[in-house]
Amino acid sequence: MAALALDLLLDRVRPMPLPGSRSLHRIAGAALLLAGVGLNLWALAERRRRSAGPFALERPVELVITGPYAITRHPMYVGWWLIQLGAGTLAGSSWVLATLPAELLVEHRFVLGEETMLAELFGRSYRDYAKKVPRYLGFPMRHSPPDALPCKVPGQCLRGGLAI
């Protein structure tokens, strides 16, 4: 939300319009915004549906690997990035193109921390899941492990096909 607010503030202070027609900005921006909202709602619904007991987004008690989690390990991050990109495009501002990459880099550090916690909580189940489902977007991985997946149990983790 802070990055979205920054985009809009920067656009007010120093406008940097996107090239192209205003109607194209509106159509593309609305589509991206709706895709992001839809992805977030789908991810929340899937987490609620798969959670036993009280729902706590930050404290998972079960590893959810269905719905949007079968496409990306972090659908809510991807959803928020689509929302930001959509809002900036809808506003016709190029600032989103400058701020979104910085936001991705900052949030990637949080993602790595979350993955460490999930690997500790769910062990081999999470590591197997991470081998198959891309971190953000892309094609599911079949044989290669994720690039920096943390592992706390020597001999049970794979890096480049070798046990470490």
PDB file of C-alpha atoms in Angstrom:
ATOM      1  CA  MET A   1       0.000   0.000   0.000  1.00  0.00           C
ATOM      2  CA  ALA A   2       2.859   2.383   0.797  1.00  0.00           C
ATOM      3  CA  ALA A   3       4.354   1.915  -2.683  1.00  0.00           C
ATOM      4  CA  LEU A   4       0.965   2.553  -4.272  1.00  0.00           C
ATOM      5  CA  ALA A   5       0.576   5.758  -2.262  1.00  0.00           C
ATOM      6  CA  LEU A   6       4.127   6.791  -3.219  1.00  0.00           C
ATOM      7  CA  ASP A   7       3.322   6.261  -6.919  1.00  0.00           C
ATOM      8  CA  LEU A   8       0.261   8.496  -6.688  1.00  0.00           C
ATOM      9  CA  LEU A   9       2.100  11.159  -4.657  1.00  0.00           C
ATOM     10  CA  LEU A  10       5.020  11.258  -7.099  1.00  0.00           C
ATOM     11  CA  ASP A  11       2.575  11.558  -9.986  1.00  0.00           C
ATOM     12  CA  ARG A  12       0.976  14.592  -8.338  1.00  0.00           C
ATOM     13  CA  VAL A  13       4.302  16.267  -7.540  1.00  0.00           C
ATOM     14  CA  ARG A  14       5.987  15.516 -10.849  1.00  0.00           C
ATOM     15  CA  PRO A  15       3.724  13.924 -13.459  1.00  0.00           C
ATOM     16  CA  MET A  16       5.306  11.384 -15.791  1.00  0.00           C
ATOM     17  CA  PRO A  17       2.556  10.233 -18.129  1.00  0.00           C
ATOM     18  CA  LEU A  18       2.636   6.812 -19.742  1.00  0.00           C
ATOM     19  CA  PRO A  19       2.849   6.859 -23.520  1.00  0.00           C
ATOM     20  CA  GLY A  20      -0.259   5.778 -25.404  1.00  0.00           C
ATOM     21  CA  SER A  21      -3.921   6.571 -25.302  1.00  0.00           C
ATOM     22  CA  ARG A  22      -5.825   7.248 -22.101  1.00  0.00           C
ATOM     23  CA  SER A  23      -8.432   4.632 -23.004  1.00  0.00           C
ATOM     24  CA  LEU A  24      -5.715   1.988 -23.355  1.00  0.00           C
ATOM     25  CA  HIS A  25      -4.377   2.941 -19.908  1.00  0.00           C
ATOM     26  CA  ARG A  26      -7.843   2.588 -18.430  1.00  0.00           C
ATOM     27  CA  ILE A  27      -8.495  -0.818 -19.981  1.00  0.00           C
ATOM     28  CA  ALA A  28      -5.055  -2.264 -19.164  1.00  0.00           C
ATOM     29  CA  GLY A  29      -4.988  -0.719 -15.685  1.00  0.00           C
ATOM     30  CA  ALA A  30      -8.457  -1.983 -14.799  1.00  0.00           C
ATOM     31  CA  ALA A  31      -7.591  -5.484 -16.057  1.00  0.00           C
ATOM     32  CA  LEU A  32      -4.365  -5.602 -14.017  1.00  0.00           C
ATOM     33  CA  LEU A  33      -6.083  -4.197 -10.935  1.00  0.00           C
ATOM     34  CA  LEU A  34      -8.931  -6.710 -11.157  1.00  0.00           C
ATOM     35  CA  ALA A  35      -6.490  -9.570 -11.753  1.00  0.00           C
ATOM     36  CA  GLY A  36      -4.561  -8.592  -8.615  1.00  0.00           C
ATOM     37  CA  VAL A  37      -7.675  -8.243  -6.467  1.00  0.00           C
ATOM     38  CA  GLY A  38      -8.998 -11.530  -7.827  1.00  0.00           C
ATOM     39  CA  LEU A  39      -5.726 -13.335  -7.122  1.00  0.00           C
ATOM     40  CA  ASN A  40      -5.618 -12.009  -3.555  1.00  0.00           C
ATOM     41  CA  LEU A  41      -9.236 -12.960  -2.880  1.00  0.00           C
ATOM     42  CA  TRP A  42      -8.693 -16.420  -4.359  1.00  0.00           C
ATOM     43  CA  ALA A  43      -5.563 -16.923  -2.219  1.00  0.00           C
ATOM     44  CA  LEU A  44      -7.357 -15.804   0.956  1.00  0.00           C
ATOM     45  CA  ALA A  45     -10.353 -18.026   0.206  1.00  0.00           C
ATOM     46  CA  GLU A  46      -8.081 -21.025  -0.443  1.00  0.00           C
ATOM     47  CA  ARG A  47      -6.139 -20.422   2.777  1.00  0.00           C
ATOM     48  CA  ARG A  48      -9.372 -20.150   4.766  1.00  0.00           C
ATOM     49  CA  ARG A  49     -10.785 -23.262   3.112  1.00  0.00           C
ATOM     50  CA  ARG A  50      -7.631 -25.278   3.861  1.00  0.00           C
ATOM     51  CA  SER A  51      -7.060 -23.975   7.396  1.00  0.00           C
ATOM     52  CA  ALA A  52      -8.178 -26.120  10.286  1.00  0.00           C
ATOM     53  CA  GLY A  53      -9.324 -24.081  13.264  1.00  0.00           C
ATOM     54  CA  PRO A  54      -9.063 -20.300  13.484  1.00  0.00           C
ATOM     55  CA  PHE A  55      -7.648 -18.591  10.409  1.00  0.00           C
ATOM     56  CA  ALA A  56      -4.362 -16.733  10.958  1.00  0.00           C
ATOM     57  CA  LEU A  57      -2.736 -15.480   7.752  1.00  0.00           C
ATOM     58  CA  GLU A  58       0.690 -14.943   9.326  1.00  0.00           C
ATOM     59  CA  ARG A  59       0.692 -18.201  11.322  1.00  0.00           C
ATOM     60  CA  PRO A  60      -0.125 -21.092   8.999  1.00  0.00           C
ATOM     61  CA  VAL A  61      -0.922 -24.417  10.609  1.00  0.00           C
ATOM     62  CA  GLU A  62      -1.215 -26.264   7.319  1.00  0.00           C
ATOM     63  CA  LEU A  63       0.739 -26.025   4.070  1.00  0.00           C
ATOM     64  CA  VAL A  64      -1.639 -24.907   1.320  1.00  0.00           C
ATOM     65  CA  ILE A  65      -0.580 -26.096  -2.130  1.00  0.00           C
ATOM     66  CA  THR A  66      -3.879 -25.909  -4.012  1.00  0.00           C
ATOM     67  CA  GLY A  67      -5.671 -23.136  -5.895  1.00  0.00           C
ATOM     68  CA  PRO A  68      -3.383 -20.180  -6.613  1.00  0.00           C
ATOM     69  CA  TYR A  69      -0.704 -21.792  -4.428  1.00  0.00           C
ATOM     70  CA  ALA A  70      -0.329 -24.448  -7.123  1.00  0.00           C
ATOM     71  CA  ILE A  71       0.672 -21.678  -9.569  1.00  0.00           C
ATOM     72  CA  THR A  72       2.865 -19.480  -7.371  1.00  0.00           C
ATOM     73  CA  ARG A  73       4.187 -19.961  -3.836  1.00  0.00           C
ATOM     74  CA  HIS A  74       3.357 -16.332  -3.037  1.00  0.00           C
ATOM     75  CA  PRO A  75       0.087 -15.418  -4.774  1.00  0.00           C
ATOM     76  CA  MET A  76      -0.707 -12.541  -2.435  1.00  0.00           C
ATOM     77  CA  TYR A  77       2.568 -10.764  -3.169  1.00  0.00           C
ATOM     78  CA  VAL A  78       1.970 -11.249  -6.889  1.00  0.00           C
ATOM     79  CA  GLY A  79      -1.599 -10.005  -6.429  1.00  0.00           C
ATOM     80  CA  TRP A  80      -0.468  -6.824  -4.687  1.00  0.00           C
ATOM     81  CA  TRP A  81       2.136  -6.184  -7.388  1.00  0.00           C
ATOM     82  CA  LEU A  82      -0.574  -6.522 -10.038  1.00  0.00           C
ATOM     83  CA  ILE A  83      -2.764  -4.111  -8.053  1.00  0.00           C
ATOM     84  CA  GLN A  84       0.042  -1.548  -7.895  1.00  0.00           C
ATOM     85  CA  LEU A  85       0.854  -1.948 -11.585  1.00  0.00           C
ATOM     86  CA  GLY A  86      -2.842  -1.701 -12.446  1.00  0.00           C
ATOM     87  CA  ALA A  87      -3.440   1.397 -10.332  1.00  0.00           C
ATOM     88  CA  GLY A  88      -0.417   3.157 -11.839  1.00  0.00           C
ATOM     89  CA  THR A  89      -1.454   2.206 -15.357  1.00  0.00           C
ATOM     90  CA  LEU A  90      -5.046   3.247 -14.682  1.00  0.00           C
ATOM     91  CA  ALA A  91      -3.742   6.623 -13.486  1.00  0.00           C
ATOM     92  CA  GLY A  92      -1.592   6.852 -16.623  1.00  0.00           C
ATOM     93  CA  SER A  93       1.573   7.323 -14.561  1.00  0.00           C
ATOM     94  CA  SER A  94       5.039   6.050 -15.451  1.00  0.00           C
ATOM     95  CA  TRP A  95       6.071   6.280 -11.807  1.00  0.00           C
ATOM     96  CA  VAL A  96       4.834   2.750 -11.192  1.00  0.00           C
ATOM     97  CA  LEU A  97       7.460   1.506 -13.636  1.00  0.00           C
ATOM     98  CA  ALA A  98      10.151   3.148 -11.497  1.00  0.00           C
ATOM     99  CA  THR A  99       8.872   2.198  -8.042  1.00  0.00           C
ATOM    100  CA  LEU A 100       7.627  -1.357  -8.625  1.00  0.00           C
ATOM    101  CA  PRO A 101      11.091  -2.893  -9.226  1.00  0.00           C
ATOM    102  CA  ALA A 102      12.361  -1.323  -5.989  1.00  0.00           C
ATOM    103  CA  GLU A 103       9.334  -2.670  -4.141  1.00  0.00           C
ATOM    104  CA  LEU A 104       9.955  -6.143  -5.570  1.00  0.00           C
ATOM    105  CA  LEU A 105      13.535  -6.104  -4.295  1.00  0.00           C
ATOM    106  CA  VAL A 106      12.502  -4.981  -0.807  1.00  0.00           C
ATOM    107  CA  GLU A 107       9.674  -7.493  -0.533  1.00  0.00           C
ATOM    108  CA  HIS A 108      11.828 -10.319  -1.882  1.00  0.00           C
ATOM    109  CA  ARG A 109      13.784 -10.195   1.385  1.00  0.00           C
ATOM    110  CA  PHE A 110      10.538 -10.715   3.329  1.00  0.00           C
ATOM    111  CA  VAL A 111       9.658 -13.617   1.034  1.00  0.00           C
ATOM    112  CA  LEU A 112      12.987 -15.315   1.756  1.00  0.00           C
ATOM    113  CA  GLY A 113      12.300 -14.964   5.473  1.00  0.00           C
ATOM    114  CA  GLU A 114       8.827 -16.436   5.055  1.00  0.00           C
ATOM    115  CA  GLU A 115      10.269 -19.341   3.089  1.00  0.00           C
ATOM    116  CA  THR A 116      12.768 -20.041   5.866  1.00  0.00           C
ATOM    117  CA  MET A 117       9.921 -20.115   8.385  1.00  0.00           C
ATOM    118  CA  LEU A 118       7.807 -22.376   6.137  1.00  0.00           C
ATOM    119  CA  ALA A 119      10.737 -24.755   5.598  1.00  0.00           C
ATOM    120  CA  GLU A 120      11.204 -24.972   9.366  1.00  0.00           C
ATOM    121  CA  LEU A 121       7.483 -25.472  10.002  1.00  0.00           C
ATOM    122  CA  PHE A 122       6.717 -27.959   7.250  1.00  0.00           C
ATOM    123  CA  GLY A 123      10.131 -29.492   6.488  1.00  0.00           C
ATOM    124  CA  ARG A 124      10.293 -31.860   3.561  1.00  0.00           C
ATOM    125  CA  SER A 125       6.706 -31.124   2.502  1.00  0.00           C
ATOM    126  CA  TYR A 126       7.586 -27.490   1.886  1.00  0.00           C
ATOM    127  CA  ARG A 127      10.874 -28.298   0.174  1.00  0.00           C
ATOM    128  CA  ASP A 128       9.094 -30.732  -2.178  1.00  0.00           C
ATOM    129  CA  TYR A 129       6.419 -28.123  -2.889  1.00  0.00           C
ATOM    130  CA  ALA A 130       9.072 -25.464  -3.554  1.00  0.00           C
ATOM    131  CA  LYS A 131      10.735 -27.717  -6.115  1.00  0.00           C
ATOM    132  CA  LYS A 132       7.524 -27.897  -8.127  1.00  0.00           C
ATOM    133  CA  VAL A 133       5.971 -24.436  -7.848  1.00  0.00           C
ATOM    134  CA  PRO A 134       7.719 -21.195  -8.860  1.00  0.00           C
ATOM    135  CA  ARG A 135       8.331 -18.577  -6.211  1.00  0.00           C
ATOM    136  CA  TYR A 136       6.489 -15.846  -8.104  1.00  0.00           C
ATOM    137  CA  LEU A 137       5.614 -16.424 -11.733  1.00  0.00           C
ATOM    138  CA  GLY A 138       6.830 -18.814 -14.342  1.00  0.00           C
ATOM    139  CA  PHE A 139       6.576 -22.399 -15.284  1.00  0.00           C
ATOM    140  CA  PRO A 140       6.471 -25.050 -12.578  1.00  0.00           C
ATOM    141  CA  MET A 141       9.874 -26.541 -11.939  1.00  0.00           C
ATOM    142  CA  ARG A 142      10.125 -30.279 -12.351  1.00  0.00           C
ATOM    143  CA  HIS A 143      13.627 -31.338 -11.346  1.00  0.00           C
ATOM    144  CA  SER A 144      15.641 -28.366 -10.191  1.00  0.00           C
ATOM    145  CA  PRO A 145      15.318 -27.066  -6.622  1.00  0.00           C
ATOM    146  CA  PRO A 146      14.660 -23.386  -5.897  1.00  0.00           C
ATOM    147  CA  ASP A 147      17.689 -21.140  -5.964  1.00  0.00           C
ATOM    148  CA  ALA A 148      18.038 -20.259  -2.300  1.00  0.00           C
ATOM    149  CA  LEU A 149      15.624 -22.454  -0.376  1.00  0.00           C
ATOM    150  CA  PRO A 150      16.815 -22.692   3.212  1.00  0.00           C
ATOM    151  CA  CYS A 151      17.490 -26.103   4.701  1.00  0.00           C
ATOM    152  CA  LYS A 152      18.179 -26.858   8.345  1.00  0.00           C
ATOM    153  CA  VAL A 153      18.695 -30.628   8.070  1.00  0.00           C
ATOM    154  CA  PRO A 154      22.084 -31.592   6.524  1.00  0.00           C
ATOM    155  CA  GLY A 155      21.904 -34.477   4.088  1.00  0.00           C
ATOM    156  CA  GLN A 156      18.182 -34.052   3.414  1.00  0.00           C
ATOM    157  CA  CYS A 157      18.332 -30.957   1.231  1.00  0.00           C
ATOM    158  CA  LEU A 158      19.179 -30.737  -2.428  1.00  0.00           C
ATOM    159  CA  ARG A 159      21.144 -28.036  -4.229  1.00  0.00           C
ATOM    160  CA  GLY A 160      21.870 -28.585  -7.875  1.00  0.00           C
ATOM    161  CA  GLY A 161      20.849 -32.240  -7.491  1.00  0.00           C
ATOM    162  CA  LEU A 162      23.394 -32.876  -4.706  1.00  0.00           C
ATOM    163  CA  ALA A 163      22.525 -33.620  -1.101  1.00  0.00           C
ATOM    164  CA  ILE A 164      23.957 -31.037   1.285  1.00  0.00           C
TER     165      ILE A 164
END
